[in-house]
Amino acid sequence: EAIATYEEFVEKKPDHPTAADALVKLGGLWKGYAESQGPYLALDATKRAEWTKGVEKSLASSERILANFPEHVGVAAALNNMLAVLRLQQRVRIKTAADVEAYFAALLEKSKENPNLVSKITFAISGFIAEQDKAKALKQMESVYREDLRYGAEELDLFGRSLIESKRYDEALKIYDKIEIDYKMPSITDPTKAPRETQEAQAIALFGKSKVLQEQAAGLKAEGKADEAAKKTGEAGALAEQLKKLYGWSKYALEANFPQAQSLHEQKKDDEAMKLLIEVIKAKDATPELRARSMLLLGKIHEANGRFENAIDNFMKIAAYYSAVADAAAEGLWLGAQLLEKQAKGEIPMPTPPPKAAPKEAAPAKPAEKK
């Protein structure tokens, strides 16, 4: 019924300014309709046809926004929807990664006369390219970025993270400031009552600023500037705590556990820090990078508290479980090896062997039965 209502409005008033908002809604609703049919590979022919209809109409709705309302704020949402639908097709092997890139290449060709739209499309596909080649994705985003354009908050987050990885912290901070401004909170006293899109964007901004601060703290610590590093860590933890308090439902709230745990560790509140880290390590939707870094910090906390076996266990497991996170895996192996060497030299206790089980006593013989 919702789909029918929006489609009727779009057909009767195709040039109305709010028709773009209706098309954004239709893109999401048709995608939801497709997914509601069930897992594609398990569907019968009839339901597969409905799934396909939902996917195709979702893409068509989003494409109409780009064609008819290229300057509308809903363009970012439309591009996000397109990419989500194409990923859906890729997961069930209807499309390949090359097909996804070709689809966006065709969009860019159609939009080459509109540099604003080209910039937004490039940002959207960069999220897909970054999964295989982060350097290429960053180069693409840098080549088209415009401060005066409104991009999707998640696309800007990808740009911000890429800048952080390149240690360009001041530039990254500007990106997260832009998210906060572009998705400004309406004039209400309770931010949790704002539209969900606005709340998610504000959560991203808080998370990004917290991440910048924690990376800056790590650099200062490496330079021997412990006091300055501790201050940055505390600021990162405060932002992470604010994020979790206001937007605990957001996927970024889980990532906020790490800077908050770092801050608690600096304050010698290791029991609280460990609870947050264990929550991350056990979470199904935590990224491998986040889990690896959490295990590394957990190992350091165990070492600081004299629990050397637990520390070694955490350090060594990083390479076994998350070898793709090369920096964390390498540091874990190095720290674990150092502790093993100290054990061999007698500088720290060797692991206590488990107590031997007591030999079982023979059961007393039963008295002979009297006949």
Tab-separated table of C-alpha atoms in Angstrom:
chain	number	residue	atom	x	y	z
A	1	GLU	CA	0.000	0.000	0.000
A	2	ALA	CA	2.854	2.372	0.795
A	3	ILE	CA	4.491	1.612	-2.561
A	4	ALA	CA	1.213	2.170	-4.386
A	5	THR	CA	0.676	5.519	-2.647
A	6	TYR	CA	4.148	6.846	-3.444
A	7	GLU	CA	3.989	5.613	-7.048
A	8	GLU	CA	0.614	7.263	-7.589
A	9	PHE	CA	1.991	10.555	-6.301
A	10	VAL	CA	5.100	10.343	-8.527
A	11	GLU	CA	3.022	9.543	-11.609
A	12	LYS	CA	0.546	12.365	-11.017
A	13	LYS	CA	3.137	14.980	-9.971
A	14	PRO	CA	6.463	13.912	-11.534
A	15	ASP	CA	7.916	17.433	-11.429
A	16	HIS	CA	6.829	18.306	-7.898
A	17	PRO	CA	9.831	18.996	-5.603
A	18	THR	CA	8.722	16.317	-3.129
A	19	ALA	CA	8.559	13.717	-5.916
A	20	ALA	CA	12.275	13.166	-5.301
A	21	ASP	CA	11.559	12.353	-1.639
A	22	ALA	CA	8.895	9.881	-2.782
A	23	LEU	CA	11.390	8.238	-5.156
A	24	VAL	CA	13.900	7.879	-2.307
A	25	LYS	CA	11.198	6.121	-0.290
A	26	LEU	CA	10.287	3.906	-3.253
A	27	GLY	CA	13.899	2.820	-3.728
A	28	GLY	CA	14.066	1.579	-0.149
A	29	LEU	CA	10.580	0.049	-0.158
A	30	TRP	CA	11.118	-1.920	-3.378
A	31	LYS	CA	14.451	-3.215	-2.044
A	32	GLY	CA	12.663	-4.275	1.151
A	33	TYR	CA	9.965	-5.954	-0.939
A	34	ALA	CA	12.616	-8.004	-2.758
A	35	GLU	CA	14.283	-9.078	0.485
A	36	SER	CA	10.931	-9.977	2.053
A	37	GLN	CA	10.533	-12.786	-0.491
A	38	GLY	CA	13.235	-14.730	1.357
A	39	PRO	CA	16.736	-15.984	0.434
A	40	TYR	CA	16.923	-15.798	-3.367
A	41	LEU	CA	18.643	-19.147	-3.884
A	42	ALA	CA	15.908	-20.918	-1.896
A	43	LEU	CA	12.951	-19.302	-3.732
A	44	ASP	CA	10.658	-20.969	-6.250
A	45	ALA	CA	10.164	-19.476	-9.728
A	46	THR	CA	7.197	-17.309	-8.710
A	47	LYS	CA	8.936	-15.715	-5.740
A	48	ARG	CA	12.144	-15.268	-7.701
A	49	ALA	CA	10.172	-13.256	-10.225
A	50	GLU	CA	8.838	-11.048	-7.415
A	51	TRP	CA	12.335	-10.682	-5.979
A	52	THR	CA	13.623	-9.614	-9.383
A	53	LYS	CA	10.750	-7.153	-9.805
A	54	GLY	CA	11.564	-5.555	-6.443
A	55	VAL	CA	15.251	-5.220	-7.296
A	56	GLU	CA	14.637	-3.753	-10.745
A	57	LYS	CA	12.024	-1.263	-9.546
A	58	SER	CA	14.280	-0.205	-6.684
A	59	LEU	CA	17.089	0.591	-9.118
A	60	ALA	CA	14.678	2.333	-11.505
A	61	SER	CA	13.343	4.574	-8.702
A	62	SER	CA	16.853	5.620	-7.690
A	63	GLU	CA	17.879	6.206	-11.310
A	64	ARG	CA	14.913	8.573	-11.792
A	65	ILE	CA	16.222	10.785	-8.972
A	66	LEU	CA	19.568	11.177	-10.725
A	67	ALA	CA	17.882	11.850	-14.056
A	68	ASN	CA	15.148	14.253	-12.891
A	69	PHE	CA	16.478	15.751	-9.632
A	70	PRO	CA	20.303	15.712	-9.889
A	71	GLU	CA	20.734	18.553	-7.362
A	72	HIS	CA	18.329	17.146	-4.757
A	73	VAL	CA	19.685	16.185	-1.321
A	74	GLY	CA	18.207	12.724	-1.893
A	75	VAL	CA	20.851	11.904	-4.531
A	76	ALA	CA	23.230	10.545	-1.872
A	77	ALA	CA	20.510	8.245	-0.505
A	78	ALA	CA	19.626	7.109	-4.038
A	79	LEU	CA	23.248	6.222	-4.797
A	80	ASN	CA	23.549	4.331	-1.508
A	81	ASN	CA	20.419	2.375	-2.400
A	82	MET	CA	21.771	1.535	-5.854
A	83	LEU	CA	24.986	0.190	-4.403
A	84	ALA	CA	23.079	-1.832	-1.760
A	85	VAL	CA	20.849	-3.396	-4.441
A	86	LEU	CA	23.812	-4.246	-6.667
A	87	ARG	CA	25.578	-5.844	-3.705
A	88	LEU	CA	22.416	-7.866	-3.104
A	89	GLN	CA	22.593	-9.136	-6.694
A	90	GLN	CA	26.300	-9.803	-6.339
A	91	ARG	CA	25.776	-11.929	-3.216
A	92	VAL	CA	23.436	-14.279	-5.107
A	93	ARG	CA	25.802	-14.295	-8.119
A	94	ILE	CA	23.483	-12.498	-10.506
A	95	LYS	CA	26.119	-9.786	-10.909
A	96	THR	CA	29.897	-9.750	-10.518
A	97	ALA	CA	32.151	-7.053	-9.072
A	98	ALA	CA	32.979	-6.050	-12.648
A	99	ASP	CA	29.249	-5.640	-13.377
A	100	VAL	CA	28.878	-3.313	-10.375
A	101	GLU	CA	31.762	-1.118	-11.534
A	102	ALA	CA	30.411	-1.134	-15.112
A	103	TYR	CA	26.989	0.008	-13.875
A	104	PHE	CA	28.492	3.021	-12.115
A	105	ALA	CA	30.781	3.731	-15.083
A	106	ALA	CA	27.644	3.997	-17.247
A	107	LEU	CA	26.090	6.392	-14.713
A	108	LEU	CA	29.212	8.549	-14.840
A	109	GLU	CA	29.098	8.626	-18.627
A	110	LYS	CA	25.452	9.760	-18.585
A	111	SER	CA	26.242	12.450	-16.017
A	112	LYS	CA	29.516	13.794	-17.442
A	113	GLU	CA	27.926	17.193	-18.164
A	114	ASN	CA	27.070	17.626	-14.487
A	115	PRO	CA	30.286	17.819	-12.389
A	116	ASN	CA	28.329	17.867	-9.109
A	117	LEU	CA	26.628	14.597	-9.935
A	118	VAL	CA	29.878	13.073	-11.199
A	119	SER	CA	31.455	13.882	-7.831
A	120	LYS	CA	28.639	12.227	-5.867
A	121	ILE	CA	28.609	9.114	-8.084
A	122	THR	CA	32.384	8.789	-7.735
A	123	PHE	CA	32.090	8.939	-3.955
A	124	ALA	CA	29.433	6.209	-4.010
A	125	ILE	CA	31.447	3.744	-6.105
A	126	SER	CA	34.610	4.492	-4.103
A	127	GLY	CA	33.068	2.625	-1.163
A	128	PHE	CA	32.930	-0.484	-3.332
A	129	ILE	CA	36.408	-0.014	-4.829
A	130	ALA	CA	37.934	0.527	-1.364
A	131	GLU	CA	37.229	-3.118	-0.491
A	132	GLN	CA	39.860	-4.152	-3.047
A	133	ASP	CA	42.076	-1.068	-3.380
A	134	LYS	CA	41.980	1.622	-0.669
A	135	ALA	CA	44.653	3.762	-2.318
A	136	LYS	CA	42.735	3.890	-5.585
A	137	ALA	CA	39.496	4.769	-3.792
A	138	LEU	CA	41.166	7.609	-1.877
A	139	LYS	CA	42.709	8.990	-5.069
A	140	GLN	CA	39.304	8.966	-6.776
A	141	MET	CA	37.583	10.730	-3.901
A	142	GLU	CA	40.288	13.380	-3.656
A	143	SER	CA	40.034	14.104	-7.376
A	144	VAL	CA	36.337	15.051	-7.206
A	145	TYR	CA	35.777	16.227	-3.618
A	146	ARG	CA	33.992	19.554	-3.222
A	147	GLU	CA	33.420	21.225	0.131
A	148	ASP	CA	30.178	22.832	-1.077
A	149	LEU	CA	28.497	19.521	-2.009
A	150	ARG	CA	26.420	17.359	0.307
A	151	TYR	CA	27.557	13.740	0.166
A	152	GLY	CA	26.254	10.706	1.990
A	153	ALA	CA	27.531	10.584	5.573
A	154	GLU	CA	28.909	7.046	5.160
A	155	GLU	CA	30.773	8.030	1.967
A	156	LEU	CA	32.354	10.948	3.805
A	157	ASP	CA	33.237	8.588	6.654
A	158	LEU	CA	35.105	6.384	4.157
A	159	PHE	CA	36.978	9.482	2.964
A	160	GLY	CA	37.738	10.479	6.557
A	161	ARG	CA	39.002	7.009	7.501
A	162	SER	CA	41.211	6.919	4.415
A	163	LEU	CA	42.749	10.251	5.393
A	164	ILE	CA	43.317	8.964	8.939
A	165	GLU	CA	45.122	5.896	7.577
A	166	SER	CA	47.320	8.286	5.595
A	167	LYS	CA	47.998	10.191	8.864
A	168	ARG	CA	46.383	13.337	7.459
A	169	TYR	CA	44.564	14.023	10.698
A	170	ASP	CA	43.712	17.698	10.231
A	171	GLU	CA	42.117	16.987	6.841
A	172	ALA	CA	40.167	14.081	8.316
A	173	LEU	CA	38.883	16.275	11.134
A	174	LYS	CA	37.525	18.746	8.578
A	175	ILE	CA	35.592	15.939	6.898
A	176	TYR	CA	33.893	14.966	10.178
A	177	ASP	CA	33.158	18.629	10.896
A	178	LYS	CA	31.494	18.786	7.476
A	179	ILE	CA	29.281	15.782	8.311
A	180	GLU	CA	28.192	17.483	11.535
A	181	ILE	CA	27.316	20.688	9.640
A	182	ASP	CA	25.715	19.086	6.552
A	183	TYR	CA	23.452	16.933	8.718
A	184	LYS	CA	22.800	19.603	11.303
A	185	MET	CA	20.648	18.625	14.248
A	186	PRO	CA	17.254	20.400	14.139
A	187	SER	CA	16.387	22.901	16.869
A	188	ILE	CA	15.161	20.367	19.417
A	189	THR	CA	16.270	19.738	22.957
A	190	ASP	CA	16.468	15.937	22.580
A	191	PRO	CA	18.807	14.820	19.751
A	192	THR	CA	17.366	11.287	19.946
A	193	LYS	CA	14.092	12.664	18.527
A	194	ALA	CA	15.736	13.867	15.301
A	195	PRO	CA	15.264	11.968	11.995
A	196	ARG	CA	17.191	8.676	11.935
A	197	GLU	CA	19.387	9.837	9.017
A	198	THR	CA	20.438	12.905	11.023
A	199	GLN	CA	21.174	10.845	14.129
A	200	GLU	CA	23.295	8.361	12.173
A	201	ALA	CA	25.264	11.207	10.590
A	202	GLN	CA	25.896	12.793	13.986
A	203	ALA	CA	27.002	9.402	15.320
A	204	ILE	CA	29.483	9.146	12.423
A	205	ALA	CA	30.807	12.641	13.170
A	206	LEU	CA	31.363	11.794	16.841
A	207	PHE	CA	33.005	8.503	15.965
A	208	GLY	CA	35.302	10.073	13.365
A	209	LYS	CA	36.508	12.820	15.690
A	210	SER	CA	37.127	10.240	18.404
A	211	LYS	CA	39.164	8.134	15.972
A	212	VAL	CA	41.265	11.118	14.901
A	213	LEU	CA	42.053	11.897	18.542
A	214	GLN	CA	43.025	8.321	19.396
A	215	GLU	CA	45.359	8.124	16.385
A	216	GLN	CA	46.929	11.444	17.357
A	217	ALA	CA	47.379	10.089	20.888
A	218	ALA	CA	49.168	7.007	19.554
A	219	GLY	CA	51.562	9.238	17.610
A	220	LEU	CA	52.287	11.424	20.628
A	221	LYS	CA	52.883	8.380	22.791
A	222	ALA	CA	55.401	7.034	20.265
A	223	GLU	CA	57.201	10.391	20.458
A	224	GLY	CA	57.433	10.081	24.239
A	225	LYS	CA	54.884	12.828	24.908
A	226	ALA	CA	52.896	10.828	27.453
A	227	ASP	CA	50.977	13.723	29.012
A	228	GLU	CA	49.758	15.092	25.680
A	229	ALA	CA	48.859	11.571	24.550
A	230	ALA	CA	46.840	10.950	27.719
A	231	LYS	CA	44.914	14.188	27.164
A	232	LYS	CA	44.010	13.215	23.596
A	233	THR	CA	43.007	9.727	24.757
A	234	GLY	CA	40.714	11.239	27.385
A	235	GLU	CA	39.074	13.510	24.798
A	236	ALA	CA	38.562	10.549	22.452
A	237	GLY	CA	36.985	8.541	25.267
A	238	ALA	CA	34.606	11.391	26.145
A	239	LEU	CA	33.364	11.601	22.541
A	240	ALA	CA	32.955	7.822	22.404
A	241	GLU	CA	30.951	7.877	25.624
A	242	GLN	CA	28.705	10.632	24.211
A	243	LEU	CA	28.148	8.581	21.056
A	244	LYS	CA	27.114	5.500	23.013
A	245	LYS	CA	24.844	7.506	25.292
A	246	LEU	CA	22.953	9.271	22.494
A	247	TYR	CA	23.083	6.735	19.663
A	248	GLY	CA	23.628	3.361	21.294
A	249	TRP	CA	21.656	1.660	18.500
A	250	SER	CA	24.155	2.828	15.853
A	251	LYS	CA	26.733	0.409	14.457
A	252	TYR	CA	29.305	3.090	15.276
A	253	ALA	CA	28.530	2.700	18.992
A	254	LEU	CA	30.291	-0.684	18.996
A	255	GLU	CA	33.405	0.883	17.453
A	256	ALA	CA	33.258	3.561	20.133
A	257	ASN	CA	34.062	0.870	22.717
A	258	PHE	CA	37.711	0.909	21.686
A	259	PRO	CA	38.606	4.568	22.348
A	260	GLN	CA	36.500	4.448	25.502
A	261	ALA	CA	38.437	1.358	26.666
A	262	GLN	CA	41.717	3.108	25.872
A	263	SER	CA	40.660	6.074	27.981
A	264	LEU	CA	39.633	3.820	30.882
A	265	HIS	CA	42.965	1.970	30.684
A	266	GLU	CA	44.808	5.299	30.922
A	267	GLN	CA	42.752	6.031	34.052
A	268	LYS	CA	43.746	2.614	35.536
A	269	LYS	CA	40.129	1.411	35.303
A	270	ASP	CA	41.128	-1.833	33.653
A	271	ASP	CA	38.170	-3.946	34.750
A	272	GLU	CA	35.770	-1.552	33.001
A	273	ALA	CA	38.025	-1.366	29.949
A	274	MET	CA	38.166	-5.163	29.653
A	275	LYS	CA	34.371	-5.464	29.663
A	276	LEU	CA	34.138	-3.109	26.690
A	277	LEU	CA	36.886	-4.906	24.772
A	278	ILE	CA	35.396	-8.356	25.349
A	279	GLU	CA	32.051	-7.018	24.095
A	280	VAL	CA	33.752	-5.994	20.835
A	281	ILE	CA	35.676	-9.255	20.411
A	282	LYS	CA	32.491	-11.302	20.813
A	283	ALA	CA	30.320	-9.078	18.584
A	284	LYS	CA	29.363	-10.716	15.276
A	285	ASP	CA	29.206	-7.429	13.387
A	286	ALA	CA	32.573	-6.068	14.580
A	287	THR	CA	35.124	-5.633	11.795
A	288	PRO	CA	38.284	-7.797	11.804
A	289	GLU	CA	40.371	-4.646	12.317
A	290	LEU	CA	38.349	-3.614	15.367
A	291	ARG	CA	38.536	-7.107	16.894
A	292	ALA	CA	42.284	-7.343	16.273
A	293	ARG	CA	42.988	-3.965	17.864
A	294	SER	CA	40.748	-4.858	20.801
A	295	MET	CA	42.599	-8.138	21.367
A	296	LEU	CA	45.899	-6.253	21.239
A	297	LEU	CA	44.776	-3.761	23.871
A	298	LEU	CA	43.291	-6.556	25.986
A	299	GLY	CA	46.673	-8.321	25.887
A	300	LYS	CA	48.430	-5.138	27.006
A	301	ILE	CA	45.989	-4.764	29.914
A	302	HIS	CA	46.638	-8.369	30.987
A	303	GLU	CA	50.399	-7.755	30.793
A	304	ALA	CA	50.132	-4.537	32.838
A	305	ASN	CA	48.306	-6.474	35.539
A	306	GLY	CA	50.779	-9.372	35.649
A	307	ARG	CA	48.523	-11.884	33.900
A	308	PHE	CA	51.259	-12.901	31.492
A	309	GLU	CA	49.722	-16.124	30.200
A	310	ASN	CA	46.495	-14.321	29.291
A	311	ALA	CA	48.546	-11.584	27.611
A	312	ILE	CA	50.549	-14.099	25.530
A	313	ASP	CA	47.349	-15.917	24.577
A	314	ASN	CA	45.727	-12.707	23.274
A	315	PHE	CA	48.857	-11.493	21.480
A	316	MET	CA	49.430	-14.770	19.636
A	317	LYS	CA	45.805	-15.309	18.647
A	318	ILE	CA	45.663	-12.056	16.662
A	319	ALA	CA	47.889	-13.465	13.903
A	320	ALA	CA	45.961	-16.737	13.929
A	321	TYR	CA	42.506	-15.166	13.628
A	322	TYR	CA	43.116	-11.811	11.929
A	323	SER	CA	46.263	-12.176	9.823
A	324	ALA	CA	44.819	-9.709	7.273
A	325	VAL	CA	45.140	-6.953	9.900
A	326	ALA	CA	48.891	-6.977	9.380
A	327	ASP	CA	49.975	-4.218	11.785
A	328	ALA	CA	48.059	-5.603	14.763
A	329	ALA	CA	49.078	-9.198	13.963
A	330	ALA	CA	52.772	-8.253	13.714
A	331	GLU	CA	52.719	-6.255	16.947
A	332	GLY	CA	50.920	-9.109	18.718
A	333	LEU	CA	53.557	-11.637	17.625
A	334	TRP	CA	56.356	-9.282	18.679
A	335	LEU	CA	54.891	-8.594	22.126
A	336	GLY	CA	54.016	-12.255	22.673
A	337	ALA	CA	57.534	-13.339	21.699
A	338	GLN	CA	59.057	-10.826	24.121
A	339	LEU	CA	56.996	-12.225	26.980
A	340	LEU	CA	57.953	-15.798	26.065
A	341	GLU	CA	61.616	-14.749	26.062
A	342	LYS	CA	61.224	-13.182	29.516
A	343	GLN	CA	59.664	-16.418	30.767
A	344	ALA	CA	62.623	-18.388	29.410
A	345	LYS	CA	65.054	-16.051	31.200
A	346	GLY	CA	63.106	-16.324	34.448
A	347	GLU	CA	62.228	-12.613	34.447
A	348	ILE	CA	58.504	-13.377	34.691
A	349	PRO	CA	56.827	-16.526	36.013
A	350	MET	CA	56.471	-19.566	33.811
A	351	PRO	CA	52.919	-20.861	33.383
A	352	THR	CA	51.759	-22.949	36.293
A	353	PRO	CA	51.177	-26.496	35.090
A	354	PRO	CA	47.735	-27.866	35.857
A	355	PRO	CA	47.653	-30.047	38.977
A	356	LYS	CA	47.974	-33.744	38.344
A	357	ALA	CA	44.818	-35.679	38.908
A	358	ALA	CA	44.968	-37.801	42.054
A	359	PRO	CA	45.113	-41.537	41.310
A	360	LYS	CA	41.782	-43.201	41.660
A	361	GLU	CA	41.493	-45.327	44.741
A	362	ALA	CA	40.446	-48.869	44.187
A	363	ALA	CA	36.874	-49.428	45.217
A	364	PRO	CA	36.575	-51.571	48.340
A	365	ALA	CA	35.735	-55.154	47.606
A	366	LYS	CA	32.190	-56.132	48.217
A	367	PRO	CA	31.725	-58.638	51.002
A	368	ALA	CA	30.992	-62.108	49.786
A	369	GLU	CA	27.339	-62.889	49.683
A	370	LYS	CA	26.200	-65.497	52.135
A	371	LYS	CA	24.577	-68.455	50.529
